[in-house]
mmCIF file of C-alpha atoms and ligand atoms in Angstrom:
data_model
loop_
_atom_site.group_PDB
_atom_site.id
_atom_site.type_symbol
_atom_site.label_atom_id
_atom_site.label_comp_id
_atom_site.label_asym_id
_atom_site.label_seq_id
_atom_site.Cartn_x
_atom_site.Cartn_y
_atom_site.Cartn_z
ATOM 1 C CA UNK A 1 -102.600 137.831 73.120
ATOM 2 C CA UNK A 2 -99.176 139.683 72.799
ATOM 3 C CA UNK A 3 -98.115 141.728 70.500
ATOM 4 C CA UNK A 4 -95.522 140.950 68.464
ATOM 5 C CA UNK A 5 -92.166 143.277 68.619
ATOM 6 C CA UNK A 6 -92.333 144.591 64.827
ATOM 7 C CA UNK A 7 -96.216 144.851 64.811
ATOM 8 C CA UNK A 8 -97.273 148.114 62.667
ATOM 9 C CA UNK A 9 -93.549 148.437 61.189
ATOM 10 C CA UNK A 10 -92.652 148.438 58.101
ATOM 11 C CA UNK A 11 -89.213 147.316 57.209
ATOM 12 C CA UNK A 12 -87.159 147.603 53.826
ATOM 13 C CA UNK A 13 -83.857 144.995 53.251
ATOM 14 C CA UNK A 14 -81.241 145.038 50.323
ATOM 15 C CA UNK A 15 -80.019 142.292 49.195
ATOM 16 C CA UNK A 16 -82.885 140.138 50.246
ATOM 17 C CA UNK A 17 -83.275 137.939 47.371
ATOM 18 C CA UNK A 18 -80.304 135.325 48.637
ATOM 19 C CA UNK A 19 -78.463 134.313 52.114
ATOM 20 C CA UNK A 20 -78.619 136.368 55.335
ATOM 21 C CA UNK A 21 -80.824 139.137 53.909
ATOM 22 C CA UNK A 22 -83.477 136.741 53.040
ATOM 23 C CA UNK A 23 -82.960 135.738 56.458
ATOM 24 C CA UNK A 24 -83.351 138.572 57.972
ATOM 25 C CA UNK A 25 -86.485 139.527 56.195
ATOM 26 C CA UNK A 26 -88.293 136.435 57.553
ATOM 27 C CA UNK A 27 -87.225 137.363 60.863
ATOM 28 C CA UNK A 28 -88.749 140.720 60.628
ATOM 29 C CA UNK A 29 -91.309 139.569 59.177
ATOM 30 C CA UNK A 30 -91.877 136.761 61.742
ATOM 31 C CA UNK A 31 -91.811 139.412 64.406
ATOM 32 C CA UNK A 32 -94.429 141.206 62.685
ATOM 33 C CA UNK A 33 -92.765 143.851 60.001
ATOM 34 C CA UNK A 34 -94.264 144.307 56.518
ATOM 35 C CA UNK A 35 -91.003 143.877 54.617
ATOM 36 C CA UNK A 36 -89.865 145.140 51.467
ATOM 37 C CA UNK A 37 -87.443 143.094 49.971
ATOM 38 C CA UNK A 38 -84.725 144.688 47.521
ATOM 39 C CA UNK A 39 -82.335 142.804 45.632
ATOM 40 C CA UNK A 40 -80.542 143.779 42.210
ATOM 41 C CA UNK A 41 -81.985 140.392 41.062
ATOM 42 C CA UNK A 42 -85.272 141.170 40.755
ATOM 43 C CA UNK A 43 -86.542 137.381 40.551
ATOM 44 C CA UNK A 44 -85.007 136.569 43.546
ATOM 45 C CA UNK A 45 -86.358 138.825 45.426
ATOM 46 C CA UNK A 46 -89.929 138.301 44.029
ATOM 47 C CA UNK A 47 -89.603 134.292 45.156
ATOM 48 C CA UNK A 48 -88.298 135.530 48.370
ATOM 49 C CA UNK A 49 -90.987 138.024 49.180
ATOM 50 C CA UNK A 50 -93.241 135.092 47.531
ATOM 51 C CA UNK A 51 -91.868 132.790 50.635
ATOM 52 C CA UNK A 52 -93.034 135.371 53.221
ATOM 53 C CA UNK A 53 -96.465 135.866 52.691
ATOM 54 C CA UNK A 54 -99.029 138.239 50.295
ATOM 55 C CA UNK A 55 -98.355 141.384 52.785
ATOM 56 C CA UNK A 56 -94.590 141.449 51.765
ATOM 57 C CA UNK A 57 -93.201 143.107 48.215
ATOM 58 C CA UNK A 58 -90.512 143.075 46.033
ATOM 59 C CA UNK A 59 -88.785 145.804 45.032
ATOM 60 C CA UNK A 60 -85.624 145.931 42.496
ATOM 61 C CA UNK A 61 -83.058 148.815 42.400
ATOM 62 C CA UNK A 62 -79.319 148.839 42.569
ATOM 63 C CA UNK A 63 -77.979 150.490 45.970
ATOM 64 C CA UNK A 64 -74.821 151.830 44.177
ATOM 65 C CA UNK A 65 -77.468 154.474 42.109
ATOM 66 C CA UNK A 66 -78.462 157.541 43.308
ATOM 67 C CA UNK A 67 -81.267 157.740 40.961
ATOM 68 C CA UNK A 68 -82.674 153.468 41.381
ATOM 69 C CA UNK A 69 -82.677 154.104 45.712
ATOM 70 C CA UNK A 70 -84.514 156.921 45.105
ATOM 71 C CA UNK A 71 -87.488 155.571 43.231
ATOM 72 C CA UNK A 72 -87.089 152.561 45.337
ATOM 73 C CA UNK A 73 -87.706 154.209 48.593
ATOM 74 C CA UNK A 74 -90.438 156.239 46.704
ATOM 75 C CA UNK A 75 -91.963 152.977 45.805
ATOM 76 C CA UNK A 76 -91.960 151.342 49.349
ATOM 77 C CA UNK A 77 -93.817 154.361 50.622
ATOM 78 C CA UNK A 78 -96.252 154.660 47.996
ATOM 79 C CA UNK A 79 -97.079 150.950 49.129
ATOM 80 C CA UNK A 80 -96.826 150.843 52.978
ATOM 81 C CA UNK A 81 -96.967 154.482 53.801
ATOM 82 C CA UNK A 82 -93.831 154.829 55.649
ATOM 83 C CA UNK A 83 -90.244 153.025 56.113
ATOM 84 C CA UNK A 84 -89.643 152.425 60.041
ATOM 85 C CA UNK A 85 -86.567 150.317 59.660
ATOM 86 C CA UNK A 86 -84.069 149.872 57.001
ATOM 87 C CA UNK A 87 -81.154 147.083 56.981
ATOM 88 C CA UNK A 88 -78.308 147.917 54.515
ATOM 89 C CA UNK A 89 -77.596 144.749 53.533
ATOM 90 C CA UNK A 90 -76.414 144.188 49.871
ATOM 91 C CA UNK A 91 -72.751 143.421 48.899
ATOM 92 C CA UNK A 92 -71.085 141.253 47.070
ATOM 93 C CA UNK A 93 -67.369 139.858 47.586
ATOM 94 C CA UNK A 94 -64.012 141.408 46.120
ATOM 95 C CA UNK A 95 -62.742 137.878 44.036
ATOM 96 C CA UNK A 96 -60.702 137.139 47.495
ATOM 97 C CA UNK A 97 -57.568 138.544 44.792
ATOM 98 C CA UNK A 98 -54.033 139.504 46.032
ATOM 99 C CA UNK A 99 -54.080 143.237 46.097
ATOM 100 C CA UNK A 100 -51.206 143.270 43.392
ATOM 101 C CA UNK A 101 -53.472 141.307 41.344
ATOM 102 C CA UNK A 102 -56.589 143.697 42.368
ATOM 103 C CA UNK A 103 -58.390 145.545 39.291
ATOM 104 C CA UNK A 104 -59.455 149.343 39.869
ATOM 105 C CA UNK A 105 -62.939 148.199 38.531
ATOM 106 C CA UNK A 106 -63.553 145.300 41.417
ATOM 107 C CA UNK A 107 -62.228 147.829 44.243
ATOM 108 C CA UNK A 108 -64.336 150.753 42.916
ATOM 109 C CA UNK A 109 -67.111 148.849 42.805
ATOM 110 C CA UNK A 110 -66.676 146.500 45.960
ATOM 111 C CA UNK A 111 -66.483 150.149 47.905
ATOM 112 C CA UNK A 112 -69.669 151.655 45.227
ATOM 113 C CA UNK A 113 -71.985 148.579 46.548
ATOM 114 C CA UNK A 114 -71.268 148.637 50.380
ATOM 115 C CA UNK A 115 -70.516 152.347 50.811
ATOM 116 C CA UNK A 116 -71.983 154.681 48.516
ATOM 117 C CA UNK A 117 -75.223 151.977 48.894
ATOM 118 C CA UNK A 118 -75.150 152.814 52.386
ATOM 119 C CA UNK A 119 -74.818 156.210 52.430
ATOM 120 C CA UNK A 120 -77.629 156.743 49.597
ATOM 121 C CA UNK A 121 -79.931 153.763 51.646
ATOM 122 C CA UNK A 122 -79.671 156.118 54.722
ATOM 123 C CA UNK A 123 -80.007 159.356 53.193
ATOM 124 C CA UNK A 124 -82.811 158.478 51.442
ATOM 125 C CA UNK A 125 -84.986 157.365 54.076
ATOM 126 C CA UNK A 126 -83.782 159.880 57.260
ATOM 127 C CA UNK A 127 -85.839 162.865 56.748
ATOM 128 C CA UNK A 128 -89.592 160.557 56.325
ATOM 129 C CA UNK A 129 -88.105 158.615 59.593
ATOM 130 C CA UNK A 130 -87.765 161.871 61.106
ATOM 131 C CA UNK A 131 -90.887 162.954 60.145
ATOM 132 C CA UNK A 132 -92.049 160.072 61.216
ATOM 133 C CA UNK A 133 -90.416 160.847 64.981
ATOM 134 C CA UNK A 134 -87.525 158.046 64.627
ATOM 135 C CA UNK A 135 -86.688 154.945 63.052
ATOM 136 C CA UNK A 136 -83.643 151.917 63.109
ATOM 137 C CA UNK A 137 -81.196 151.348 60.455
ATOM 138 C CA UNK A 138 -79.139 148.494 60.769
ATOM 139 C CA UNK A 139 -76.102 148.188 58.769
ATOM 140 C CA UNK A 140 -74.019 145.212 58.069
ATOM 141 C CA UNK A 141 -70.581 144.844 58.689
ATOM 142 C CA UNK A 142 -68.155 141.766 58.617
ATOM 143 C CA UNK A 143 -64.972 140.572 61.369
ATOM 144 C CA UNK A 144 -63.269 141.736 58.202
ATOM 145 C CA UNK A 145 -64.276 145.109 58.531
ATOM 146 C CA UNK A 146 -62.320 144.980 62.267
ATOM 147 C CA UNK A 147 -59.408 142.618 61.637
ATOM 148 C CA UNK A 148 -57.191 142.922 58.479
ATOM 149 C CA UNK A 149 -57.802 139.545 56.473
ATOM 150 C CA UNK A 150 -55.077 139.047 53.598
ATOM 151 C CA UNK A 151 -56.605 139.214 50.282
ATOM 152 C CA UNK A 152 -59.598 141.128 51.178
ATOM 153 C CA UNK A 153 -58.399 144.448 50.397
ATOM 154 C CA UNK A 154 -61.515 145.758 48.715
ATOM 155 C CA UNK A 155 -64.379 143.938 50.993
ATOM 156 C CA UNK A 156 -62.342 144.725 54.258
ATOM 157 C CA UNK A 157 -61.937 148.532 53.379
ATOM 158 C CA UNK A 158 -65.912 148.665 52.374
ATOM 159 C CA UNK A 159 -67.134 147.077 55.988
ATOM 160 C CA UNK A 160 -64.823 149.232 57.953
ATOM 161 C CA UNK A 161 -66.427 152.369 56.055
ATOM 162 C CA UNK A 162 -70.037 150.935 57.239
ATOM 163 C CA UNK A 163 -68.697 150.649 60.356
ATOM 164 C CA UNK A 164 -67.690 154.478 60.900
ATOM 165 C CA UNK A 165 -70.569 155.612 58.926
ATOM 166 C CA UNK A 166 -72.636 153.621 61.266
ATOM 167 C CA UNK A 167 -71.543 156.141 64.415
ATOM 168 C CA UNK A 168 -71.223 159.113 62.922
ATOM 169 C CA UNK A 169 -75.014 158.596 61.439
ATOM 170 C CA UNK A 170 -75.950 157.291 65.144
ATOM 171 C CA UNK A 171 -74.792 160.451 66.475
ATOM 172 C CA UNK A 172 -75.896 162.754 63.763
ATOM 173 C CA UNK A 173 -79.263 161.468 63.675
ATOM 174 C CA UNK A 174 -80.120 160.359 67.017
ATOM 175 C CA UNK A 175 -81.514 164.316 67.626
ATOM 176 C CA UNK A 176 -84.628 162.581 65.049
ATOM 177 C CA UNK A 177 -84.788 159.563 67.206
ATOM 178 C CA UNK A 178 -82.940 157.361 64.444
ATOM 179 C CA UNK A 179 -80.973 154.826 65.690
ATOM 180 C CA UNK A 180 -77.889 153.631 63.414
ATOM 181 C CA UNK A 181 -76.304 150.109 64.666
ATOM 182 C CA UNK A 182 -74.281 147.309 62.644
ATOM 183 C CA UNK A 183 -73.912 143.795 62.841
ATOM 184 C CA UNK A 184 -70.792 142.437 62.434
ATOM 185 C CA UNK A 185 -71.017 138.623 61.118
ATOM 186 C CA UNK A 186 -67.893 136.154 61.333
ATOM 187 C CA UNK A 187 -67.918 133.301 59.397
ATOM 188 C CA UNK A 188 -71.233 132.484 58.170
ATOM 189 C CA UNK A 189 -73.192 129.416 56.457
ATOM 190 C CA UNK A 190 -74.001 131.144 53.027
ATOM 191 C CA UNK A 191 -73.876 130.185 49.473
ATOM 192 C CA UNK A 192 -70.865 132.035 49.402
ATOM 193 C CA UNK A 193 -69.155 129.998 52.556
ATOM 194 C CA UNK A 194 -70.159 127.027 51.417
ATOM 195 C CA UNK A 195 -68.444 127.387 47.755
ATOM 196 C CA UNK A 196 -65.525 128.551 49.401
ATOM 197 C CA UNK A 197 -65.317 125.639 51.215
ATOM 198 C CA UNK A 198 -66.498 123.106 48.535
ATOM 199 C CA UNK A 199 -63.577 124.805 46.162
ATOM 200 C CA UNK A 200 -61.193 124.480 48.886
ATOM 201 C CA UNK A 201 -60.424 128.125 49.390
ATOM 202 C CA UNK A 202 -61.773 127.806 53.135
ATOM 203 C CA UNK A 203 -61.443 125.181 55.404
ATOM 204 C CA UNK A 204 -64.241 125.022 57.487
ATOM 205 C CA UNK A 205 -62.029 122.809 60.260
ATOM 206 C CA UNK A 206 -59.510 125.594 60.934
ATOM 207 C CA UNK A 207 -62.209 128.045 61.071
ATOM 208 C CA UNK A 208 -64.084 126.621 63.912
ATOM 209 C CA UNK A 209 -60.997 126.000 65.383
ATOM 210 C CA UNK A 210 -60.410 129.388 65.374
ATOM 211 C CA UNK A 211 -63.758 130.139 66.704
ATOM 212 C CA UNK A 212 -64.293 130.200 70.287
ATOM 213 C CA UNK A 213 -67.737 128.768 69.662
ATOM 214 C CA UNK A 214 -66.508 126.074 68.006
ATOM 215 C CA UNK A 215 -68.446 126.605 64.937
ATOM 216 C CA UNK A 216 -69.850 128.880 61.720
ATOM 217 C CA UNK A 217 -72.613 130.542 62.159
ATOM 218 C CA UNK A 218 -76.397 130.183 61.064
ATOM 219 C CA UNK A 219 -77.521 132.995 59.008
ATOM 220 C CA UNK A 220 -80.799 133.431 61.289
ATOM 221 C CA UNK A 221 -78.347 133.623 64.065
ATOM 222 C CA UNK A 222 -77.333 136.976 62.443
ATOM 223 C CA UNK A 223 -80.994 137.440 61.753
ATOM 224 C CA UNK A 224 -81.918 137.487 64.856
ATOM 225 C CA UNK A 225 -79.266 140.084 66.302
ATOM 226 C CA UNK A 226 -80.802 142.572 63.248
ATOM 227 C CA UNK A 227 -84.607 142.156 64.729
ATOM 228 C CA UNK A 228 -83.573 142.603 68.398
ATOM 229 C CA UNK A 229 -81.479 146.274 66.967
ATOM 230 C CA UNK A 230 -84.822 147.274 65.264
ATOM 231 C CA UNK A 231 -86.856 146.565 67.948
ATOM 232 C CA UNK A 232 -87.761 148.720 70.701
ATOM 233 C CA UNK A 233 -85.996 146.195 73.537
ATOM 234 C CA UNK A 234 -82.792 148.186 71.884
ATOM 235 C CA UNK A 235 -84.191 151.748 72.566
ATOM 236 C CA UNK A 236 -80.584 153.271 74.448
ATOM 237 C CA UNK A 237 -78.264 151.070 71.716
ATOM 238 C CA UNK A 238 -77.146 153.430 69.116
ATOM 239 C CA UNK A 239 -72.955 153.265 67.708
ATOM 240 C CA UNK A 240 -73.076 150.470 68.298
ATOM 241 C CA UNK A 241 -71.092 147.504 66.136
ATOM 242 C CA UNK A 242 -72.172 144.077 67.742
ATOM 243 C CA UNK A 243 -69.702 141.224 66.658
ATOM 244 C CA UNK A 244 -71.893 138.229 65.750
ATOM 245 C CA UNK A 245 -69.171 135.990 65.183
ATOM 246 C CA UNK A 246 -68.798 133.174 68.132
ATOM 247 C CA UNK A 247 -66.294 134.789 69.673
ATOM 248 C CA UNK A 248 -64.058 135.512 66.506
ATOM 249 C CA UNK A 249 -62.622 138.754 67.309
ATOM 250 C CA UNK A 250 -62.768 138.238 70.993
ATOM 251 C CA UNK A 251 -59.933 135.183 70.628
ATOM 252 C CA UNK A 252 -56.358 136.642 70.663
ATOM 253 C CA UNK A 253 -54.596 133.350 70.658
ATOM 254 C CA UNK A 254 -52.383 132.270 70.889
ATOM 255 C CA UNK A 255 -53.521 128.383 69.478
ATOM 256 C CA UNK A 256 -57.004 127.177 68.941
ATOM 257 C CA UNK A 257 -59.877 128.525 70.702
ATOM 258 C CA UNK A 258 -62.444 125.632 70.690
HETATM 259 P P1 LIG B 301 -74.674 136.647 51.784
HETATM 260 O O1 LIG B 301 -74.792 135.173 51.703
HETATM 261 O O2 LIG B 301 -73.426 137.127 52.477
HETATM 262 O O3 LIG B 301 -75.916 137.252 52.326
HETATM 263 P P2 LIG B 301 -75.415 136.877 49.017
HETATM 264 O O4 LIG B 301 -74.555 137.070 47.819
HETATM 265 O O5 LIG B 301 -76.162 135.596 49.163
HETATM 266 O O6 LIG B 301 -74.477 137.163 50.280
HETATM 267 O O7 LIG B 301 -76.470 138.055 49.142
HETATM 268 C C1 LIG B 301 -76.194 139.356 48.795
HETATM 269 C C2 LIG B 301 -77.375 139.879 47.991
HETATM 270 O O8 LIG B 301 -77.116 141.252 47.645
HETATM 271 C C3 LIG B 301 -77.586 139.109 46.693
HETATM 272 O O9 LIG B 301 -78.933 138.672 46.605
HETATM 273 C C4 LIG B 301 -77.252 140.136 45.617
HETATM 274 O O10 LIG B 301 -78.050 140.003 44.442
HETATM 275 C C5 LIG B 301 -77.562 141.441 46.317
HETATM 276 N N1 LIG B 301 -76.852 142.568 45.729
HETATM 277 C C6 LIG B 301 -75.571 142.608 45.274
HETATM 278 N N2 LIG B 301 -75.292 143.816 44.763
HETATM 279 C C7 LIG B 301 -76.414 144.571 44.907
HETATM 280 C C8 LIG B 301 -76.750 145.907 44.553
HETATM 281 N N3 LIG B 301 -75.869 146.714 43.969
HETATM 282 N N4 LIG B 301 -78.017 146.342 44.834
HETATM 283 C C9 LIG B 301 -78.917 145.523 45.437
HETATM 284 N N5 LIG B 301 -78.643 144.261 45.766
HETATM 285 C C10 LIG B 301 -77.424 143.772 45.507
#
């Protein structure tokens, strides 16, 4: 019989109640994590941890809140006994506004969800990985946090700040054998996408067009990338952002690339 990859970890997600985080908690949990599955909706995450199986949990807490990621991570180890990977996953979009139109409430918090979330996220479970002797985080970025993407002032700002927490974590940690990586999504198939699209705010043609894969991608196709990062088949990746995004940022023009 082999073993699966995640056997014996435990994993905790935010934002897991909806789109690629639920995703990428039944990936884990497919390749044998426990997960713990935060969301700010509570409900949601309850059905989603409900979709997984009885030796998965919900837990709710805001990632923006010092005090909610505390008792959070508290939680998840009073109930699996340890945290061996965490994916910083929650965030929400800016509005897509023109930055003269931009409130000082939506940028604050756009930048309160994705950064400070990530930096409490990490800091709260570091020292009990490095008790542990090592762990993976896995933070998510976006194209937008690479390429500047009109409009997106807020969101684009927040997932370039994962990005360079993500390496100076990797290289502050890795002396506790933690490994900090990001994925970096392109245009994806979420609820989000698709009301874009169905309000006319995206069209989906140009975008494949654009893409050298011809094509949006599949949130398990994100998924996926997060597992093989937690696993041990990435034990020597640590900095690093990994563009899942068909070839998105690769393209430089100058006309279509599919
Ligand atoms: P995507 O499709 O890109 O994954 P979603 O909006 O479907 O985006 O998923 C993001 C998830 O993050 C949602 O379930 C949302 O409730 C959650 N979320 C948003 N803000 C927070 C927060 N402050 N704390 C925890 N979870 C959050």
């Amino acid at each position: 019989m082999t073993t699966l990859p995640l056997a014996g970890r435990v994993a905790l997600v935010t934002g897991a109640g909806n789109g690629i985080g639920l995703a990428i908690a039944r990936v884990l949990a497919e390749r044998g994590a426990r997960v713990a599955l935060n969301d700010l909706d509570l409900e949601a995450a309850a059905r989603a941890a409900q979709t997984l199986g009885e030796a998965h949990l919900s837990v709710r807490a805001d990632v923006s809140s010092e005090a909610d990621v505390e008792a959070m991570v508290g939680e998840v180890r009073d109930a699996f006994g340890r945290i061996d990977i965490l994916v910083n996953n929650a965030g929400v979009g800016d509005g897509g506004v023109p930055t003269l139109d931009q409130s000082l409430a939506v940028f604050e918090r756009t930048l309160a969800i994705h950064v400070n979330g990530t930096f409490l996220m990490s800091r709260a479970v570091a020292a009990g990985m490095a008790r542990q002797g090592g762990g993976a985080i896995i933070n998510l970025g976006s194209i937008a946090g690479e390429l500047g993407i009109p409009v997106r002032t807020a969101y684009s700002v927040a997932k370039a700040g994962i990005s360079m927490m993500t390496r100076v974590l990797a290289c502050e940690w890795a002396r506790f054998g933690i490994r900090v990586n990001a994925v970096a999504p392109g245009y994806v198939r979420t609820r989000l996408v698709e009301g874009l699209i169905t309000s006319g705010r995206l069209d989906a043609r140009r975008i494949a067009a654009r893409t050298p894969l011809g094509r949006m991608g599949q949130p398990e196709e994100i998924a996926r990338v997060v597992a093989f990062l937690a696993s041990q088949e990435a034990s020597y990746v640590t900095g690093a952002i990994v563009p899942v995004d068909g070839g998105y940022t690769a393209f430089g023009g100058p006309f279509d690339a599919s």
